[in-house]
Tab-separated table of C-alpha atoms in Angstrom:
chain	number	residue	atom	x	y	z
A	1003	THR	CA	-24.418	-49.373	29.676
A	1004	GLY	CA	-22.821	-46.665	31.797
A	1005	SER	CA	-19.464	-46.992	30.060
A	1006	SER	CA	-20.979	-46.718	26.569
A	1007	ILE	CA	-22.990	-43.629	27.586
A	1008	LEU	CA	-19.839	-42.039	29.034
A	1009	SER	CA	-17.918	-42.834	25.847
A	1010	ALA	CA	-20.673	-41.270	23.752
A	1011	LEU	CA	-20.644	-38.122	25.892
A	1012	GLN	CA	-16.864	-37.873	25.545
A	1013	ASP	CA	-17.143	-38.168	21.763
A	1014	LEU	CA	-19.804	-35.462	21.745
A	1015	PHE	CA	-17.651	-33.212	23.940
A	1016	TRP	CA	-14.628	-33.457	21.681
A	1017	LEU	CA	-16.772	-32.966	18.584
A	1018	SER	CA	-18.266	-29.782	19.987
A	1019	LYS	CA	-14.798	-28.560	21.014
A	1020	SER	CA	-13.497	-28.946	17.462
A	1021	LYS	CA	-16.562	-27.161	16.123
A	1022	VAL	CA	-16.054	-24.298	18.541
A	1023	GLU	CA	-12.422	-23.979	17.476
A	1024	LYS	CA	-13.421	-23.940	13.812
A	1025	GLN	CA	-15.987	-21.197	14.473
A	1026	LEU	CA	-13.380	-19.168	16.348
A	1027	GLN	CA	-11.045	-19.531	13.372
A	1028	ILE	CA	-13.780	-18.289	11.027
A	1029	ILE	CA	-14.578	-15.329	13.297
A	1030	SER	CA	-10.900	-14.368	13.554
A	1031	VAL	CA	-10.500	-14.334	9.767
A	1032	LEU	CA	-13.815	-12.545	9.225
A	1033	GLN	CA	-12.856	-9.681	11.543
A	1034	TRP	CA	-9.611	-9.178	9.607
A	1035	VAL	CA	-11.387	-9.243	6.223
A	1036	LEU	CA	-13.894	-6.645	7.450
A	1037	THR	CA	-11.017	-4.583	8.853
A	1038	PHE	CA	-9.262	-4.725	5.486
A	1039	LEU	CA	-12.368	-3.783	3.505
A	1040	ILE	CA	-14.461	-1.380	5.570
A	1041	MET	CA	-12.978	-0.466	8.962
A	1042	GLY	CA	-11.345	2.765	7.786
A	1043	VAL	CA	-14.456	4.101	6.060
A	1044	ALA	CA	-16.756	2.908	8.861
A	1045	CYS	CA	-14.685	4.597	11.587
A	1046	THR	CA	-14.537	7.836	9.591
A	1047	LEU	CA	-18.335	7.896	9.194
A	1048	ILE	CA	-18.862	7.069	12.882
A	1049	LEU	CA	-16.527	9.907	13.916
A	1050	MET	CA	-18.402	12.355	11.665
A	1051	TYR	CA	-21.698	11.190	13.176
A	1052	ILE	CA	-20.410	11.636	16.752
A	1053	LEU	CA	-19.385	15.201	15.932
A	1054	CYS	CA	-23.036	15.912	15.040
A	1055	THR	CA	-24.433	14.541	18.309
A	1056	ASP	CA	-24.381	15.563	21.985
A	1057	CYS	CA	-21.193	13.492	22.312
A	1058	TRP	CA	-19.313	15.841	19.971
A	1059	ALA	CA	-16.713	16.548	22.669
A	1060	ILE	CA	-15.481	12.949	22.456
A	1061	GLY	CA	-15.010	13.289	18.720
A	1062	ALA	CA	-13.296	16.658	19.144
A	1063	LEU	CA	-10.866	15.223	21.683
A	1064	TYR	CA	-9.975	12.380	19.326
A	1065	LEU	CA	-9.432	14.832	16.439
A	1066	ALA	CA	-7.124	16.885	18.658
A	1067	TRP	CA	-5.206	13.711	19.497
A	1068	LEU	CA	-5.090	12.825	15.795
A	1069	VAL	CA	-3.479	16.171	14.933
A	1070	PHE	CA	-0.946	15.769	17.748
A	1071	ASP	CA	-0.163	12.159	16.760
A	1072	TRP	CA	-0.270	12.643	12.972
A	1073	ASN	CA	3.414	11.958	12.257
A	1074	THR	CA	3.773	8.903	14.510
A	1075	PRO	CA	3.240	6.388	11.651
A	1076	LYS	CA	6.199	7.985	9.830
A	1077	LYS	CA	8.429	7.442	12.872
A	1078	GLY	CA	8.115	3.710	13.320
A	1079	GLY	CA	4.558	3.738	14.643
A	1080	ARG	CA	3.481	2.465	18.035
A	1081	ARG	CA	3.591	-1.324	18.170
A	1082	SER	CA	2.022	-3.309	20.979
A	1083	GLN	CA	3.346	-6.727	21.913
A	1084	TRP	CA	0.050	-7.338	23.696
A	1085	VAL	CA	-1.915	-6.863	20.448
A	1086	ARG	CA	0.604	-8.866	18.424
A	1087	ASN	CA	0.165	-11.770	20.849
A	1088	TRP	CA	-3.648	-11.828	20.870
A	1089	ALA	CA	-5.043	-15.370	20.848
A	1090	ILE	CA	-7.255	-14.387	17.903
A	1091	TRP	CA	-4.199	-14.388	15.640
A	1092	ARG	CA	-3.464	-18.022	16.499
A	1093	TYR	CA	-6.985	-18.938	15.383
A	1094	PHE	CA	-6.362	-16.812	12.268
A	1095	ARG	CA	-3.173	-18.816	11.602
A	1096	ASP	CA	-4.838	-22.192	12.078
A	1097	TYR	CA	-7.746	-21.421	9.729
A	1098	PHE	CA	-5.560	-21.791	6.612
A	1099	PRO	CA	-3.032	-22.778	8.180
A	1100	ILE	CA	-0.217	-20.222	7.773
A	1101	ARG	CA	3.406	-21.198	8.370
A	1102	LEU	CA	6.677	-19.227	8.449
A	1103	VAL	CA	9.862	-20.979	7.254
A	1104	LYS	CA	13.281	-19.628	8.177
A	1105	THR	CA	16.208	-20.568	5.923
A	1106	HIS	CA	19.027	-18.341	7.262
A	1107	ASN	CA	19.906	-16.380	10.364
A	1108	LEU	CA	19.670	-12.572	10.334
A	1109	LEU	CA	22.237	-10.403	12.103
A	1110	THR	CA	20.876	-7.882	14.599
A	1111	THR	CA	23.669	-5.494	13.588
A	1112	ARG	CA	22.141	-5.056	10.135
A	1113	ASN	CA	18.900	-3.609	8.773
A	1114	TYR	CA	16.847	-5.410	6.136
A	1115	ILE	CA	14.285	-4.892	3.427
A	1116	PHE	CA	12.182	-8.009	2.839
A	1117	GLY	CA	10.640	-8.230	-0.625
A	1118	TYR	CA	7.370	-10.117	-0.162
A	1119	HIS	CA	5.853	-12.006	-3.133
A	1120	PRO	CA	3.160	-12.420	-4.333
A	1121	HIS	CA	0.679	-9.785	-3.181
A	1122	GLY	CA	-2.437	-11.940	-3.439
A	1123	ILE	CA	-5.771	-10.223	-2.798
A	1124	MET	CA	-5.132	-9.164	0.808
A	1125	GLY	CA	-1.578	-10.228	1.659
A	1126	LEU	CA	-2.846	-12.577	4.362
A	1127	GLY	CA	0.475	-14.361	4.776
A	1128	ALA	CA	2.379	-11.089	5.111
A	1129	PHE	CA	0.022	-9.851	7.814
A	1130	CYS	CA	-0.082	-13.038	9.871
A	1131	ASN	CA	3.659	-13.704	9.744
A	1132	PHE	CA	5.029	-10.200	10.294
A	1133	SER	CA	2.301	-8.169	12.050
A	1134	THR	CA	1.461	-10.796	14.661
A	1135	GLU	CA	3.402	-13.341	16.689
A	1136	ALA	CA	1.146	-16.218	15.614
A	1137	THR	CA	3.902	-17.947	13.611
A	1138	GLY	CA	6.715	-16.996	16.008
A	1139	VAL	CA	8.610	-14.426	13.946
A	1140	SER	CA	10.328	-12.981	17.049
A	1141	GLN	CA	11.472	-16.456	18.143
A	1142	LYS	CA	12.702	-17.423	14.686
A	1143	PHE	CA	14.498	-14.115	14.127
A	1144	PRO	CA	15.474	-12.956	17.631
A	1145	GLY	CA	16.400	-9.288	17.880
A	1146	ILE	CA	14.748	-8.414	14.560
A	1147	ARG	CA	11.821	-5.943	14.556
A	1148	PRO	CA	9.536	-6.491	11.529
A	1149	TYR	CA	7.604	-3.582	10.019
A	1150	LEU	CA	5.020	-4.463	7.393
A	1151	ALA	CA	4.631	-1.551	4.969
A	1152	THR	CA	1.206	-0.757	3.521
A	1153	LEU	CA	-0.625	2.108	1.800
A	1154	ALA	CA	-0.032	5.464	3.476
A	1155	GLY	CA	-3.701	6.350	2.968
A	1156	ASN	CA	-4.685	3.796	5.622
A	1157	PHE	CA	-2.999	5.961	8.264
A	1158	ARG	CA	-5.287	8.890	7.530
A	1159	MET	CA	-8.271	6.851	8.733
A	1160	PRO	CA	-9.258	7.332	12.400
A	1161	ILE	CA	-8.973	4.299	14.695
A	1162	LEU	CA	-7.757	2.116	11.797
A	1163	ARG	CA	-4.379	3.877	11.916
A	1164	ASP	CA	-3.947	3.023	15.595
A	1165	TYR	CA	-5.045	-0.569	15.033
A	1166	LEU	CA	-2.509	-1.001	12.232
A	1167	MET	CA	0.329	0.625	14.164
A	1168	SER	CA	-0.271	-1.681	17.122
A	1169	GLY	CA	0.750	-4.602	14.891
A	1170	GLY	CA	3.957	-2.910	13.705
A	1171	ILE	CA	2.519	-1.805	10.354
A	1172	CYS	CA	3.934	1.380	8.799
A	1173	PRO	CA	3.278	3.502	5.668
A	1174	VAL	CA	5.070	2.386	2.540
A	1175	ASN	CA	6.547	5.810	1.771
A	1176	ARG	CA	10.052	7.233	1.712
A	1177	ASP	CA	9.783	9.252	4.947
A	1178	SER	CA	8.722	6.249	6.996
A	1179	ILE	CA	11.268	3.851	5.506
A	1180	ASP	CA	14.103	6.409	5.785
A	1181	TYR	CA	13.320	6.943	9.468
A	1182	ILE	CA	13.232	3.238	10.353
A	1183	LEU	CA	16.431	2.430	8.455
A	1184	SER	CA	18.455	5.462	9.574
A	1185	LYS	CA	17.139	6.701	12.944
A	1186	ASN	CA	15.829	3.574	14.627
A	1187	GLY	CA	19.056	1.697	15.226
A	1188	SER	CA	19.772	-1.735	13.733
A	1189	GLY	CA	17.826	-4.993	13.661
A	1190	ASN	CA	14.930	-3.524	11.684
A	1191	ALA	CA	13.241	-5.415	8.835
A	1192	ILE	CA	10.801	-3.584	6.564
A	1193	ILE	CA	8.531	-5.939	4.653
A	1194	ILE	CA	7.501	-4.443	1.297
A	1195	VAL	CA	4.968	-6.221	-0.902
A	1196	VAL	CA	6.868	-5.296	-4.042
A	1197	GLY	CA	4.179	-6.092	-6.626
A	1198	GLY	CA	1.633	-3.872	-4.917
A	1199	ALA	CA	-1.861	-3.234	-6.182
A	1200	ALA	CA	-0.864	-3.860	-9.800
A	1201	GLU	CA	0.168	-7.420	-8.971
A	1202	SER	CA	-3.096	-8.135	-7.159
A	1203	LEU	CA	-4.988	-7.651	-10.439
A	1204	ASN	CA	-3.453	-10.824	-11.866
A	1205	CYS	CA	-3.480	-13.138	-8.856
A	1206	THR	CA	-5.526	-16.263	-9.320
A	1207	PRO	CA	-5.321	-19.863	-8.036
A	1208	GLY	CA	-2.710	-21.969	-9.787
A	1209	LYS	CA	-0.717	-18.986	-11.032
A	1210	ASN	CA	2.742	-18.094	-9.713
A	1211	SER	CA	3.723	-14.737	-11.151
A	1212	VAL	CA	5.275	-11.611	-9.687
A	1213	MET	CA	5.534	-8.034	-10.912
A	1214	LEU	CA	9.195	-7.228	-10.427
A	1215	LYS	CA	11.057	-6.309	-13.627
A	1216	ASN	CA	10.356	-2.583	-13.352
A	1217	ARG	CA	10.037	-2.453	-9.542
A	1218	LYS	CA	13.430	-1.108	-8.476
A	1219	GLY	CA	12.616	1.563	-5.912
A	1220	PHE	CA	13.091	-0.834	-2.989
A	1221	VAL	CA	16.575	-1.717	-4.271
A	1222	LYS	CA	17.519	1.960	-4.430
A	1223	LEU	CA	16.312	2.434	-0.852
A	1224	ALA	CA	18.374	-0.559	0.258
A	1225	LEU	CA	21.497	0.902	-1.366
A	1226	ARG	CA	20.961	4.346	0.173
A	1227	HIS	CA	20.778	2.853	3.660
A	1228	GLY	CA	23.018	-0.183	3.241
A	1229	ALA	CA	20.113	-2.461	4.173
A	1230	ASP	CA	20.386	-6.088	3.098
A	1231	LEU	CA	17.724	-7.409	0.718
A	1232	VAL	CA	15.846	-10.582	1.618
A	1233	PRO	CA	13.607	-12.368	-0.936
A	1234	VAL	CA	10.407	-13.816	0.562
A	1235	TYR	CA	7.942	-16.050	-1.278
A	1236	SER	CA	4.545	-17.145	0.054
A	1237	PHE	CA	3.396	-20.417	-1.473
A	1238	GLY	CA	-0.400	-20.542	-1.493
A	1239	GLU	CA	-1.052	-16.786	-1.223
A	1240	ASN	CA	-2.843	-16.804	-4.571
A	1241	GLU	CA	-4.947	-19.855	-3.728
A	1242	VAL	CA	-7.235	-18.401	-1.049
A	1243	TYR	CA	-9.437	-16.260	-3.332
A	1244	LYS	CA	-10.840	-16.549	-6.829
A	1245	GLN	CA	-10.844	-13.408	-8.937
A	1246	VAL	CA	-12.416	-12.145	-12.159
A	1247	ILE	CA	-9.416	-11.244	-14.346
A	1248	PHE	CA	-10.035	-8.436	-16.845
A	1249	GLN	CA	-7.951	-8.577	-20.001
A	1250	GLU	CA	-5.650	-5.733	-20.989
A	1251	GLY	CA	-7.602	-3.157	-23.001
A	1252	SER	CA	-10.974	-4.060	-21.494
A	1253	TRP	CA	-13.135	-1.491	-19.718
A	1254	GLY	CA	-12.771	-3.368	-16.471
A	1255	ARG	CA	-8.949	-3.198	-16.534
A	1256	TRP	CA	-9.166	0.499	-17.504
A	1257	VAL	CA	-11.249	1.251	-14.400
A	1258	GLN	CA	-8.891	-0.751	-12.176
A	1259	LYS	CA	-5.839	1.101	-13.473
A	1260	LYS	CA	-7.502	4.493	-12.977
A	1261	PHE	CA	-8.248	3.618	-9.351
A	1262	GLN	CA	-4.701	2.381	-8.875
A	1263	LYS	CA	-3.197	5.560	-10.342
A	1264	HIS	CA	-5.299	8.110	-8.458
A	1265	ILE	CA	-6.198	6.350	-5.188
A	1266	GLY	CA	-3.358	3.871	-4.695
A	1267	PHE	CA	-5.284	0.580	-4.787
A	1268	ALA	CA	-7.011	-1.395	-7.506
A	1269	PRO	CA	-10.570	-2.668	-6.922
A	1270	CYS	CA	-10.701	-6.413	-7.528
A	1271	ILE	CA	-13.802	-8.504	-8.136
A	1272	PHE	CA	-13.148	-11.603	-6.069
A	1273	HIS	CA	-14.859	-14.151	-3.898
A	1274	GLY	CA	-14.061	-16.829	-1.383
A	1275	ARG	CA	-16.329	-19.125	0.593
A	1276	GLY	CA	-19.488	-18.312	2.514
A	1277	LEU	CA	-19.707	-17.803	6.258
A	1278	PHE	CA	-21.705	-20.978	6.917
A	1279	SER	CA	-20.650	-23.223	4.053
A	1280	SER	CA	-17.551	-23.723	1.938
A	1281	ASN	CA	-19.842	-24.559	-0.995
A	1282	THR	CA	-21.242	-21.026	-1.250
A	1283	TRP	CA	-19.654	-17.736	-2.286
A	1284	GLY	CA	-18.655	-15.136	0.277
A	1285	LEU	CA	-15.891	-12.902	1.611
A	1286	LEU	CA	-14.103	-15.533	3.674
A	1287	PRO	CA	-10.921	-16.852	2.052
A	1288	TYR	CA	-10.711	-20.550	1.288
A	1289	SER	CA	-8.826	-22.521	3.940
A	1290	LYS	CA	-5.767	-23.300	1.814
A	1291	PRO	CA	-2.291	-23.567	3.370
A	1292	ILE	CA	0.011	-20.545	3.045
A	1293	THR	CA	3.727	-21.162	3.597
A	1294	THR	CA	5.998	-18.115	3.699
A	1295	VAL	CA	9.671	-18.850	3.058
A	1296	VAL	CA	12.234	-16.212	4.090
A	1297	GLY	CA	15.286	-16.557	1.879
A	1298	GLU	CA	18.980	-15.788	2.211
A	1299	PRO	CA	19.888	-12.110	2.771
A	1300	ILE	CA	21.781	-10.344	0.007
A	1301	THR	CA	24.544	-8.085	1.384
A	1302	ILE	CA	24.067	-4.547	0.101
A	1303	PRO	CA	26.697	-1.765	0.340
A	1304	LYS	CA	25.751	1.737	1.499
A	1305	ILE	CA	25.794	4.146	-1.446
A	1306	ASP	CA	24.300	7.593	-0.770
A	1307	ASN	CA	23.498	8.294	-4.426
A	1308	PRO	CA	23.429	4.983	-6.294
A	1309	SER	CA	23.594	5.137	-10.066
A	1310	GLN	CA	21.036	3.420	-12.264
A	1311	ARG	CA	23.673	0.879	-13.224
A	1312	GLU	CA	24.256	-0.024	-9.574
A	1313	VAL	CA	20.507	-0.283	-8.939
A	1314	ASP	CA	20.086	-2.538	-11.981
A	1315	PHE	CA	22.984	-4.747	-10.876
A	1316	TYR	CA	21.623	-5.445	-7.400
A	1317	HIS	CA	18.088	-5.739	-8.745
A	1318	SER	CA	19.217	-8.522	-11.079
A	1319	ILE	CA	20.880	-10.320	-8.143
A	1320	TYR	CA	17.633	-10.034	-6.182
A	1321	VAL	CA	15.532	-11.429	-9.052
A	1322	ASP	CA	17.898	-14.392	-9.436
A	1323	SER	CA	17.760	-15.065	-5.682
A	1324	LEU	CA	13.955	-15.004	-5.677
A	1325	ILE	CA	13.772	-17.458	-8.580
A	1326	LYS	CA	16.269	-19.794	-6.880
A	1327	LEU	CA	14.242	-19.627	-3.659
A	1328	PHE	CA	11.056	-20.515	-5.531
A	1329	ASP	CA	12.700	-23.385	-7.414
A	1330	LYS	CA	14.270	-24.820	-4.260
A	1331	TYR	CA	11.043	-25.006	-2.246
A	1332	LYS	CA	8.263	-25.358	-4.835
A	1333	SER	CA	8.107	-29.157	-4.760
A	1334	LYS	CA	8.055	-29.177	-0.939
A	1335	PHE	CA	4.852	-27.154	-0.911
A	1336	GLY	CA	2.738	-28.884	-3.502
A	1337	LEU	CA	3.984	-27.529	-6.825
A	1338	PRO	CA	5.351	-29.722	-9.633
A	1339	GLU	CA	9.027	-29.577	-10.529
A	1340	THR	CA	8.051	-28.170	-13.918
A	1341	GLU	CA	6.412	-25.081	-12.359
A	1342	VAL	CA	8.158	-21.848	-13.361
A	1343	LEU	CA	7.950	-18.507	-11.533
A	1344	GLU	CA	6.752	-15.898	-14.012
A	1345	VAL	CA	8.550	-12.562	-13.513
A	1346	ASN	CA	6.826	-9.628	-15.225
């Protein structure tokens, strides 16, 4: 009948709409994975190729701009609200999905250093929550400007540097952090993935561990600038990729540590799902929920030259706060009450 045909067409329409949305989610995540893995190298090679062609003037103009603009990443970068609000980031968010949970208000008269844990393979939760507006960070923390800190080497790559800066990403070095916390007013929040590349070597599904015991540089920076420390834990960050873990003393771990020492990152052997099927291996992360919980700020005094004892004292307070945050929310996000956060 006419009504049954119309009903069937409506069902088909909604089915195709959901499929289109799923494909858009996959595309949005794929472009970020490719950006993370190859965009810097690819843009460098393309620029070198252009310089060897009849279009060399274009490449020369960009190089001149690069020299002129070289120190911009160290001075807070050049964020773009337009880029941060791209619709593609909402599809990126919904693929997993990714969620940002606020537990306390942040004063706009203070500056902050967020310690983000764990690193995971690519820090997908850190990027989505703090370098885009997909999860509403500006609405949840009004007046706070988030800066996600990442490897300084990324800002030596043409085009990639500008792409990263547009999202409010800055180099994780002393010059950049000092500028943001001392010469950029108040209401700034620098997000530092404390465990870094070393922590990524041990991330695997079902494991909740952080590398923190000997990571005290961020506490010293907080003391020097009087910036409050905020523990942040992302439940599910380790679940989106599977990794081959090399044991300590193996040749594989030796190679990873050499890369980490001399280049700044550690090559991981990992896999997710395939582009067309979740039952095959590929570069796409698994669509597992990631929930990032921003904890209670720890008030930090301003001490120009903090002693090691003072650094150790506030570091111990931070570690305790992170553990309490994990214990308070673990059962709400799928972990058993017996789960313990491993602090290495």
